[in-house]
Amino acid sequence: MVRPKGKGVWYLWVVLIVFIGSFLLWGNTNSVQSQEESTCISCHTSVKELVKITREIAAKSPPQQSAENKGEG
Amino acid sequence: MAPLEPYEQVLIDDAYLEEDPHAEITCEQCHGGNPRATKMKAAHKGLIPDPTYPDPSKACGECHEEIVANNKTNVHVSLNPYKHTIGMRVSTKKGTRKKVFRAMDTHCSACHSSCGQCHVSRPDSVEGGFVEGHLFQKTPPMDTNCTACHGSRVEMEYLGKNQGIPGDVHYTKEGMQCIACHSGEEMHGMGKDYTYRYDVENAPSCEGCHEDAVSPTAKTRTHRIHKEKVSCHVCHSVAYKNCYSCHVGKDKKGIPYFKTEKTDMAFKIGLNPHPSKDRPYKFVTLRHVPVSAKTFEFYVKDGLTNFDALPTWKLATPHNIQRKTPQTKSCKSCHGEKDLFLLEKDVKPEERGANKGVIVPDNAVPR
């Protein structure tokens, strides 16, 4: 009578640990995965892409600093 | 400091994604925008380039609660001493004050820092850009961050970049970086709203390390004699940069500009404008700051009618300390050496009123 009950509790613990472990692992991989899938990351880790885009922006943008600046700031 | 290439400014290093614990937070959690959009314009809609300025509580506060709590009074963020100082010179007329402060917002207030502009990117004032591919820097690097803003005076002095003038012994002999004296606690503030930067309580002092030099039993006789009469810099620093007459305005395209008249290298000892418990000295080194009564003339006439409220030669702690200087050669190198002192003749007539408290009268030059 006692033995099956003890075994049942043991199984329950194993199931619980596996469940919590999977949950934590899922949470972690999910965060990394979502970063990898993000266009922010795919664009901001690509030199080629950034060079292309920043050149386009620079061609359209007005100068940021005045040519009349004179002396030390 | 040369700015980074535009692509370098925003290039994320793979090491950031692999090693930095901050990468566990998704981009949009701090920066907003739309990570699912495939076009730049759509992806950047609602983007927050620096999520740590002006309020870092959302981006940093959850983990760095204590530091963020002091952010509002952090002088690198609030610029409070600076605003207070200019504010003292401004006219009391309400409309005029408004115009001056608006001009300050356009020209001066851009030179602030933030959590991100110390620990992730170069400051905006030098066009920003990641220091190391978005990897968070526990200690901001001296060359890309501290001296990016504190360049023309502190960097030039400390590293010995002023022609013919040696660098600070703490750097040339010991290689000490800014952080060796200026701690994180000092940089982050203590939650106290200072109106004067030299009042910051946890700022460094020479005595903090050189305790023996100021003890009553100091080995060096001149230390025992001059203690509390002159600041350490009076004997141990050399010529430093002084700036004059900054004017601000907007050019034909509407872009803000500044013009400073000249800079010179000089060493001037004057009367202490702000004696305190930590700086009780009678004599201190003074540096001319670039303010002029007409600094904001482009925006408003007679903006600084209380110009004389503060000196234009201000208490300075030049970062070019030497063990031996021209002043330490002998007693006579300083005593009676009028050229070292800020005399009335050294000050422009229109600035004599402002500097009356720091000009050394002829009969007060130590004999």
Short mmCIF file of C-alpha atoms in Angstrom, two decimals:
data_model
loop_
_atom_site.label_atom_id
_atom_site.label_comp_id
_atom_site.label_asym_id
_atom_site.label_seq_id
_atom_site.Cartn_x
_atom_site.Cartn_y
_atom_site.Cartn_z
CA MET A 1 0.00 0.00 0.00
CA VAL A 2 2.78 2.40 0.96
CA ARG A 3 5.14 1.52 -1.91
CA PRO A 4 2.93 2.49 -4.89
CA LYS A 5 2.05 5.78 -3.21
CA GLY A 6 5.74 6.69 -2.75
CA LYS A 7 6.52 5.80 -6.34
CA GLY A 8 3.60 7.94 -7.51
CA VAL A 9 4.97 10.98 -5.69
CA TRP A 10 8.40 10.34 -7.18
CA TYR A 11 6.93 10.21 -10.69
CA LEU A 12 5.03 13.38 -9.97
CA TRP A 13 8.27 15.15 -9.02
CA VAL A 14 9.99 13.98 -12.21
CA VAL A 15 7.10 15.22 -14.34
CA LEU A 16 7.12 18.55 -12.49
CA ILE A 17 10.88 19.05 -12.91
CA VAL A 18 10.75 18.16 -16.61
CA PHE A 19 7.83 20.54 -17.07
CA ILE A 20 9.52 23.49 -15.28
CA GLY A 21 12.83 22.81 -17.06
CA SER A 22 11.12 22.77 -20.47
CA PHE A 23 9.27 25.95 -19.61
CA LEU A 24 12.49 27.78 -18.66
CA LEU A 25 14.31 26.46 -21.71
CA TRP A 26 11.43 27.49 -23.93
CA GLY A 27 11.41 30.98 -22.44
CA ASN A 28 15.13 31.39 -23.04
CA THR A 29 15.18 30.06 -26.59
CA ASN A 30 12.07 32.04 -27.36
CA SER A 31 13.83 35.30 -26.39
CA VAL A 32 16.93 34.48 -28.45
CA GLN A 33 14.79 33.25 -31.31
CA SER A 34 12.68 36.41 -31.33
CA GLN A 35 15.86 38.53 -31.42
CA GLU A 36 17.17 36.47 -34.33
CA GLU A 37 13.92 36.77 -36.24
CA SER A 38 13.73 40.51 -35.64
CA THR A 39 14.47 42.70 -38.62
CA CYS A 40 16.29 45.03 -36.20
CA ILE A 41 18.96 42.38 -35.72
CA SER A 42 19.13 41.15 -39.30
CA CYS A 43 19.65 44.71 -40.56
CA HIS A 44 21.84 46.07 -37.76
CA THR A 45 24.30 43.16 -37.99
CA SER A 46 24.74 43.48 -41.75
CA VAL A 47 27.53 45.86 -42.76
CA LYS A 48 26.45 45.72 -46.39
CA GLU A 49 22.85 46.62 -45.59
CA LEU A 50 23.82 49.44 -43.22
CA VAL A 51 26.32 50.98 -45.62
CA LYS A 52 23.63 51.06 -48.31
CA ILE A 53 20.97 52.57 -46.06
CA THR A 54 23.20 55.12 -44.31
CA ARG A 55 24.48 56.34 -47.70
CA GLU A 56 20.92 56.86 -48.85
CA ILE A 57 20.08 58.76 -45.68
CA ALA A 58 23.23 60.90 -45.87
CA ALA A 59 22.41 61.89 -49.45
CA LYS A 60 18.99 63.18 -48.36
CA SER A 61 19.90 64.74 -45.00
CA PRO A 62 20.89 68.37 -44.60
CA PRO A 63 24.20 69.10 -42.81
CA GLN A 64 23.96 68.71 -39.05
CA GLN A 65 26.57 71.31 -38.14
CA SER A 66 26.81 74.89 -39.22
CA ALA A 67 29.75 75.90 -41.39
CA GLU A 68 29.84 79.09 -39.34
CA ASN A 69 31.04 77.33 -36.17
CA LYS A 70 34.32 78.92 -35.18
CA GLY A 71 36.69 78.32 -32.30
CA GLU A 72 36.74 75.67 -29.62
CA GLY A 73 33.54 74.45 -28.03
CA MET B 1 37.73 63.04 -32.07
CA ALA B 2 36.74 61.93 -35.56
CA PRO B 3 33.15 60.70 -35.77
CA LEU B 4 32.45 57.08 -36.72
CA GLU B 5 31.32 56.19 -40.22
CA PRO B 6 27.50 56.31 -40.25
CA TYR B 7 27.18 52.52 -40.66
CA GLU B 8 29.61 51.91 -37.78
CA GLN B 9 27.49 54.04 -35.50
CA VAL B 10 24.62 51.55 -35.61
CA LEU B 11 26.33 48.23 -36.36
CA ILE B 12 25.54 45.63 -33.70
CA ASP B 13 28.37 43.21 -32.97
CA ASP B 14 27.53 39.50 -32.87
CA ALA B 15 29.33 39.42 -29.52
CA TYR B 16 26.57 41.60 -28.10
CA LEU B 17 23.95 39.01 -28.96
CA GLU B 18 26.08 36.15 -27.68
CA GLU B 19 27.66 37.60 -24.55
CA ASP B 20 25.84 40.64 -23.23
CA PRO B 21 23.06 39.88 -20.74
CA HIS B 22 21.20 42.97 -22.00
CA ALA B 23 20.62 41.11 -25.29
CA GLU B 24 18.06 38.98 -23.48
CA ILE B 25 15.82 42.03 -23.69
CA THR B 26 14.37 42.42 -27.17
CA CYS B 27 15.23 45.55 -29.17
CA GLU B 28 11.70 46.93 -29.17
CA GLN B 29 11.37 46.63 -25.40
CA CYS B 30 13.80 49.53 -25.04
CA HIS B 31 13.80 51.22 -28.44
CA GLY B 32 10.21 50.81 -29.62
CA GLY B 33 9.80 50.56 -33.41
CA ASN B 34 8.42 47.56 -35.25
CA PRO B 35 10.74 44.50 -35.40
CA ARG B 36 8.46 42.71 -37.87
CA ALA B 37 8.46 45.47 -40.49
CA THR B 38 10.74 44.83 -43.46
CA LYS B 39 11.20 48.44 -44.61
CA MET B 40 13.36 50.84 -42.63
CA LYS B 41 10.76 53.60 -42.38
CA ALA B 42 8.11 51.26 -41.00
CA ALA B 43 10.58 49.48 -38.72
CA HIS B 44 11.70 52.82 -37.26
CA LYS B 45 8.21 54.20 -36.67
CA GLY B 46 8.08 55.26 -33.03
CA LEU B 47 11.78 54.53 -32.59
CA ILE B 48 13.49 55.85 -29.43
CA PRO B 49 17.20 56.16 -30.31
CA ASP B 50 18.27 56.80 -26.70
CA PRO B 51 15.72 55.17 -24.38
CA THR B 52 17.71 56.39 -21.36
CA TYR B 53 17.22 60.12 -21.90
CA PRO B 54 15.62 62.03 -20.34
CA ASP B 55 14.01 59.32 -18.23
CA PRO B 56 15.85 56.00 -17.96
CA SER B 57 13.42 54.40 -15.53
CA LYS B 58 11.73 52.18 -18.11
CA ALA B 59 14.90 51.04 -19.86
CA CYS B 60 17.27 50.76 -16.89
CA GLY B 61 15.20 51.19 -13.75
CA GLU B 62 14.01 47.64 -13.33
CA CYS B 63 17.53 46.35 -12.66
CA HIS B 64 19.50 49.49 -11.75
CA GLU B 65 16.94 51.06 -9.47
CA GLU B 66 19.27 52.97 -7.12
CA ILE B 67 21.28 54.60 -9.90
CA VAL B 68 18.19 55.56 -11.87
CA ALA B 69 16.63 57.08 -8.75
CA ASN B 70 19.42 59.71 -8.75
CA ASN B 71 19.20 60.42 -12.45
CA LYS B 72 17.26 63.67 -12.21
CA THR B 73 19.89 65.26 -9.99
CA ASN B 74 22.88 63.77 -11.80
CA VAL B 75 24.77 66.86 -12.99
CA HIS B 76 25.78 65.16 -16.25
CA VAL B 77 22.10 64.78 -17.07
CA SER B 78 20.46 67.78 -15.42
CA LEU B 79 23.23 70.33 -16.20
CA ASN B 80 21.82 72.10 -13.18
CA PRO B 81 25.01 73.92 -12.07
CA TYR B 82 25.43 75.19 -15.59
CA LYS B 83 21.85 76.43 -15.88
CA HIS B 84 22.12 78.01 -12.44
CA THR B 85 25.35 79.81 -13.33
CA ILE B 86 24.00 81.29 -16.57
CA GLY B 87 20.70 81.97 -14.80
CA MET B 88 22.46 84.22 -12.30
CA ARG B 89 23.71 86.47 -15.10
CA VAL B 90 20.38 86.68 -16.96
CA SER B 91 18.17 89.75 -16.81
CA THR B 92 15.32 89.60 -14.31
CA LYS B 93 12.81 90.57 -17.06
CA LYS B 94 10.56 87.56 -17.57
CA GLY B 95 10.41 87.78 -21.39
CA THR B 96 14.16 88.19 -21.67
CA ARG B 97 14.83 85.24 -19.35
CA LYS B 98 12.55 83.09 -21.47
CA LYS B 99 14.43 83.99 -24.65
CA VAL B 100 17.83 83.31 -23.09
CA PHE B 101 16.76 79.94 -21.70
CA ARG B 102 15.27 79.01 -25.06
CA ALA B 103 18.58 79.88 -26.72
CA MET B 104 20.37 77.80 -24.10
CA ASP B 105 18.14 74.86 -24.96
CA THR B 106 19.10 75.23 -28.60
CA HIS B 107 22.82 75.62 -28.06
CA CYS B 108 24.02 74.58 -24.64
CA SER B 109 21.67 71.93 -23.32
CA ALA B 110 22.57 69.47 -26.07
CA CYS B 111 25.78 68.77 -24.15
CA HIS B 112 24.31 66.40 -21.59
CA SER B 113 24.85 62.75 -20.99
CA SER B 114 22.62 59.78 -20.25
CA CYS B 115 23.04 56.15 -19.17
CA GLY B 116 23.25 55.12 -22.82
CA GLN B 117 25.62 57.89 -23.85
CA CYS B 118 28.15 56.71 -21.29
CA HIS B 119 27.66 52.94 -21.26
CA VAL B 120 26.60 52.06 -24.83
CA SER B 121 27.28 54.90 -27.26
CA ARG B 122 29.46 57.90 -27.70
CA PRO B 123 27.70 61.10 -26.62
CA ASP B 124 25.31 62.76 -29.09
CA SER B 125 27.47 65.90 -29.05
CA VAL B 126 30.10 63.96 -31.04
CA GLU B 127 27.50 62.37 -33.33
CA GLY B 128 27.03 59.28 -31.17
CA GLY B 129 27.62 55.72 -32.42
CA PHE B 130 28.11 52.48 -30.53
CA VAL B 131 31.31 52.28 -28.53
CA GLU B 132 31.62 48.52 -29.11
CA GLY B 133 28.80 47.19 -31.24
CA HIS B 134 26.15 47.86 -28.55
CA LEU B 135 28.06 45.86 -25.92
CA PHE B 136 27.41 47.62 -22.62
CA GLN B 137 30.53 49.16 -21.10
CA LYS B 138 30.63 48.90 -17.31
CA THR B 139 33.25 51.64 -17.28
CA PRO B 140 32.84 54.21 -20.05
CA PRO B 141 36.08 54.37 -22.07
CA MET B 142 38.02 57.57 -21.47
CA ASP B 143 38.85 58.24 -25.12
CA THR B 144 35.43 57.68 -26.67
CA ASN B 145 33.23 58.98 -23.89
CA CYS B 146 34.77 61.16 -21.15
CA THR B 147 37.05 63.18 -23.40
CA ALA B 148 34.49 63.24 -26.20
CA CYS B 149 32.86 66.04 -24.21
CA HIS B 150 35.70 67.10 -21.92
CA GLY B 151 38.06 67.47 -24.84
CA SER B 152 39.36 70.93 -25.50
CA ARG B 153 40.43 71.61 -21.93
CA VAL B 154 40.62 68.44 -19.81
CA GLU B 155 41.80 66.02 -22.50
CA MET B 156 44.37 68.39 -23.96
CA GLU B 157 45.78 69.11 -20.52
CA TYR B 158 45.64 65.60 -19.11
CA LEU B 159 47.18 63.87 -22.11
CA GLY B 160 49.72 66.63 -22.74
CA LYS B 161 48.35 67.65 -26.13
CA ASN B 162 48.95 71.36 -25.60
CA GLN B 163 52.17 72.19 -27.41
CA GLY B 164 55.14 72.48 -25.07
CA ILE B 165 53.13 71.71 -21.96
CA PRO B 166 53.53 68.30 -20.33
CA GLY B 167 50.62 66.00 -19.62
CA ASP B 168 49.37 65.29 -16.13
CA VAL B 169 51.77 63.16 -14.09
CA HIS B 170 48.90 60.88 -13.08
CA TYR B 171 48.57 59.94 -16.74
CA THR B 172 52.12 60.18 -18.05
CA LYS B 173 53.68 58.27 -15.13
CA GLU B 174 50.83 56.12 -13.89
CA GLY B 175 48.51 55.86 -16.90
CA MET B 176 45.52 56.65 -14.72
CA GLN B 177 42.19 56.87 -16.54
CA CYS B 178 39.39 59.27 -15.50
CA ILE B 179 37.71 56.56 -13.42
CA ALA B 180 40.75 56.33 -11.13
CA CYS B 181 39.64 59.62 -9.53
CA HIS B 182 36.09 60.14 -10.77
CA SER B 183 34.12 57.20 -9.41
CA GLY B 184 30.85 55.79 -10.68
CA GLU B 185 29.20 57.07 -7.50
CA GLU B 186 30.32 60.60 -8.33
CA MET B 187 29.15 60.29 -11.93
CA HIS B 188 25.74 58.89 -10.97
CA GLY B 189 25.11 61.49 -8.26
CA MET B 190 23.84 61.13 -4.75
CA GLY B 191 20.32 62.43 -5.23
CA LYS B 192 21.29 65.93 -4.16
CA ASP B 193 20.53 68.78 -6.52
CA TYR B 194 23.74 70.79 -6.79
CA THR B 195 23.88 74.34 -8.08
CA TYR B 196 27.67 74.44 -8.19
CA ARG B 197 29.80 71.60 -9.51
CA TYR B 198 32.57 72.09 -6.96
CA ASP B 199 30.03 71.43 -4.19
CA VAL B 200 29.59 67.80 -5.28
CA GLU B 201 30.40 65.98 -2.07
CA ASN B 202 31.87 62.78 -3.47
CA ALA B 203 34.05 64.55 -6.03
CA PRO B 204 37.74 63.63 -5.84
CA SER B 205 40.29 65.64 -3.91
CA CYS B 206 44.09 65.53 -3.99
CA GLU B 207 44.10 64.89 -0.24
CA GLY B 208 41.97 61.79 -0.80
CA CYS B 209 45.13 60.02 -2.00
CA HIS B 210 47.92 62.32 -0.82
CA GLU B 211 46.86 62.41 2.79
CA ASP B 212 50.41 62.83 4.08
CA ALA B 213 50.96 65.95 1.99
CA VAL B 214 48.51 67.96 4.05
CA SER B 215 49.03 66.45 7.49
CA PRO B 216 50.43 68.76 10.19
CA THR B 217 53.58 66.65 10.11
CA ALA B 218 53.94 66.69 6.31
CA LYS B 219 57.49 65.91 5.23
CA THR B 220 57.61 68.80 2.77
CA ARG B 221 58.06 72.14 4.53
CA THR B 222 56.23 74.11 1.84
CA HIS B 223 53.20 71.86 2.30
CA ARG B 224 53.13 72.65 6.02
CA ILE B 225 53.48 76.38 5.36
CA HIS B 226 50.96 76.75 2.52
CA LYS B 227 48.33 74.28 3.66
CA GLU B 228 44.88 75.90 3.46
CA LYS B 229 46.40 79.10 2.06
CA VAL B 230 46.78 77.95 -1.53
CA SER B 231 45.12 75.15 -3.48
CA CYS B 232 47.32 72.25 -4.62
CA HIS B 233 46.95 73.48 -8.21
CA VAL B 234 48.57 76.83 -7.45
CA CYS B 235 51.90 75.07 -7.01
CA HIS B 236 51.44 71.88 -9.00
CA SER B 237 49.74 72.83 -12.24
CA VAL B 238 51.08 74.61 -15.29
CA ALA B 239 49.60 76.78 -18.07
CA TYR B 240 46.11 75.78 -19.17
CA LYS B 241 43.54 76.86 -21.73
CA ASN B 242 41.35 79.91 -21.31
CA CYS B 243 38.45 80.64 -23.66
CA TYR B 244 36.80 83.96 -24.39
CA SER B 245 33.61 85.45 -25.69
CA CYS B 246 31.31 82.74 -27.01
CA HIS B 247 28.50 83.97 -29.27
CA VAL B 248 25.66 81.78 -30.44
CA GLY B 249 23.15 82.19 -33.28
CA LYS B 250 21.67 80.52 -36.32
CA ASP B 251 23.07 80.58 -39.84
CA LYS B 252 21.12 81.26 -43.06
CA LYS B 253 19.94 77.66 -43.17
CA GLY B 254 18.66 77.91 -39.60
CA ILE B 255 21.39 75.66 -38.21
CA PRO B 256 22.70 76.74 -34.78
CA TYR B 257 26.33 77.90 -34.62
CA PHE B 258 28.78 79.11 -32.00
CA LYS B 259 31.79 81.37 -32.31
CA THR B 260 34.49 81.82 -29.69
CA GLU B 261 36.82 84.75 -30.11
CA LYS B 262 40.12 83.21 -29.09
CA THR B 263 41.77 80.80 -26.71
CA ASP B 264 45.08 81.24 -24.97
CA MET B 265 47.33 79.29 -22.67
CA ALA B 266 47.88 81.06 -19.38
CA PHE B 267 48.36 80.38 -15.69
CA LYS B 268 46.65 82.78 -13.31
CA ILE B 269 46.38 82.70 -9.56
CA GLY B 270 43.51 84.68 -8.08
CA LEU B 271 41.42 85.02 -4.96
CA ASN B 272 39.16 82.07 -4.22
CA PRO B 273 35.65 83.00 -5.43
CA HIS B 274 33.99 80.19 -3.52
CA PRO B 275 35.74 79.30 -0.24
CA SER B 276 34.26 76.15 1.29
CA LYS B 277 35.06 73.51 3.88
CA ASP B 278 36.81 71.43 1.22
CA ARG B 279 38.44 74.42 -0.48
CA PRO B 280 39.20 77.01 2.19
CA TYR B 281 42.18 78.42 0.27
CA LYS B 282 42.83 82.12 -0.15
CA PHE B 283 44.53 81.62 -3.53
CA VAL B 284 43.39 79.28 -6.32
CA THR B 285 43.99 78.85 -10.03
CA LEU B 286 41.46 80.68 -12.21
CA ARG B 287 40.36 79.90 -15.75
CA HIS B 288 38.57 82.32 -18.07
CA VAL B 289 35.29 80.81 -19.26
CA PRO B 290 33.92 81.72 -22.70
CA VAL B 291 30.89 83.68 -21.52
CA SER B 292 30.43 87.29 -22.63
CA ALA B 293 27.76 89.88 -21.89
CA LYS B 294 26.71 89.47 -25.53
CA THR B 295 26.70 85.66 -25.75
CA PHE B 296 22.95 85.52 -26.53
CA GLU B 297 22.73 88.88 -28.38
CA PHE B 298 21.53 87.11 -31.58
CA TYR B 299 18.34 86.10 -29.75
CA VAL B 300 17.78 88.95 -27.31
CA LYS B 301 19.35 92.32 -26.63
CA ASP B 302 20.64 92.86 -23.10
CA GLY B 303 20.04 89.23 -22.14
CA LEU B 304 22.77 89.08 -19.53
CA THR B 305 22.22 92.35 -17.69
CA ASN B 306 23.39 90.70 -14.44
CA PHE B 307 26.64 89.75 -16.07
CA ASP B 308 28.65 90.97 -13.08
CA ALA B 309 26.91 88.53 -10.71
CA LEU B 310 29.73 86.04 -11.21
CA PRO B 311 33.39 86.26 -12.27
CA THR B 312 34.45 85.29 -15.77
CA TRP B 313 37.71 84.01 -14.27
CA LYS B 314 36.44 80.97 -12.43
CA LEU B 315 37.83 78.50 -9.94
CA ALA B 316 39.66 75.87 -11.95
CA THR B 317 41.32 72.55 -11.30
CA PRO B 318 43.57 72.14 -14.34
CA HIS B 319 44.28 68.53 -15.21
CA ASN B 320 48.00 68.95 -15.82
CA ILE B 321 49.51 68.25 -12.40
CA GLN B 322 53.30 68.11 -12.12
CA ARG B 323 55.46 67.39 -9.11
CA LYS B 324 57.87 70.16 -10.14
CA THR B 325 56.62 73.33 -11.80
CA PRO B 326 58.04 76.82 -12.36
CA GLN B 327 56.28 77.84 -9.12
CA THR B 328 57.99 75.15 -7.01
CA LYS B 329 61.55 76.16 -7.97
CA SER B 330 62.05 78.53 -5.08
CA CYS B 331 60.10 80.88 -2.78
CA LYS B 332 60.79 83.76 -5.16
CA SER B 333 59.31 81.87 -8.09
CA CYS B 334 55.94 82.78 -6.65
CA HIS B 335 56.43 85.41 -3.96
CA GLY B 336 56.54 88.79 -5.64
CA GLU B 337 56.11 87.21 -9.08
CA LYS B 338 53.22 89.43 -10.16
CA ASP B 339 52.86 87.86 -13.62
CA LEU B 340 51.46 84.69 -12.06
CA PHE B 341 48.61 86.57 -10.41
CA LEU B 342 45.40 87.87 -11.94
CA LEU B 343 45.84 91.62 -11.65
CA GLU B 344 43.43 94.32 -12.76
CA LYS B 345 45.47 94.93 -15.91
CA ASP B 346 44.92 91.31 -16.98
CA VAL B 347 41.15 91.74 -17.08
CA LYS B 348 39.22 93.48 -19.87
CA PRO B 349 37.73 96.77 -18.60
CA GLU B 350 34.18 95.54 -19.30
CA GLU B 351 34.78 92.45 -17.16
CA ARG B 352 36.43 94.11 -14.17
CA GLY B 353 33.15 94.48 -12.31
CA ALA B 354 32.42 90.77 -12.65
CA ASN B 355 35.90 89.84 -11.47
CA LYS B 356 36.39 92.28 -8.61
CA GLY B 357 36.17 89.42 -6.10
CA VAL B 358 38.94 87.37 -7.71
CA ILE B 359 41.38 90.02 -8.95
CA VAL B 360 44.44 90.16 -6.69
CA PRO B 361 45.10 93.73 -5.58
CA ASP B 362 48.73 94.80 -6.12
CA ASN B 363 49.34 94.97 -2.37
CA ALA B 364 47.92 91.47 -1.83
CA VAL B 365 50.46 89.67 -4.03
CA PRO B 366 52.52 87.64 -1.54
CA ARG B 367 55.94 89.27 -1.04
#
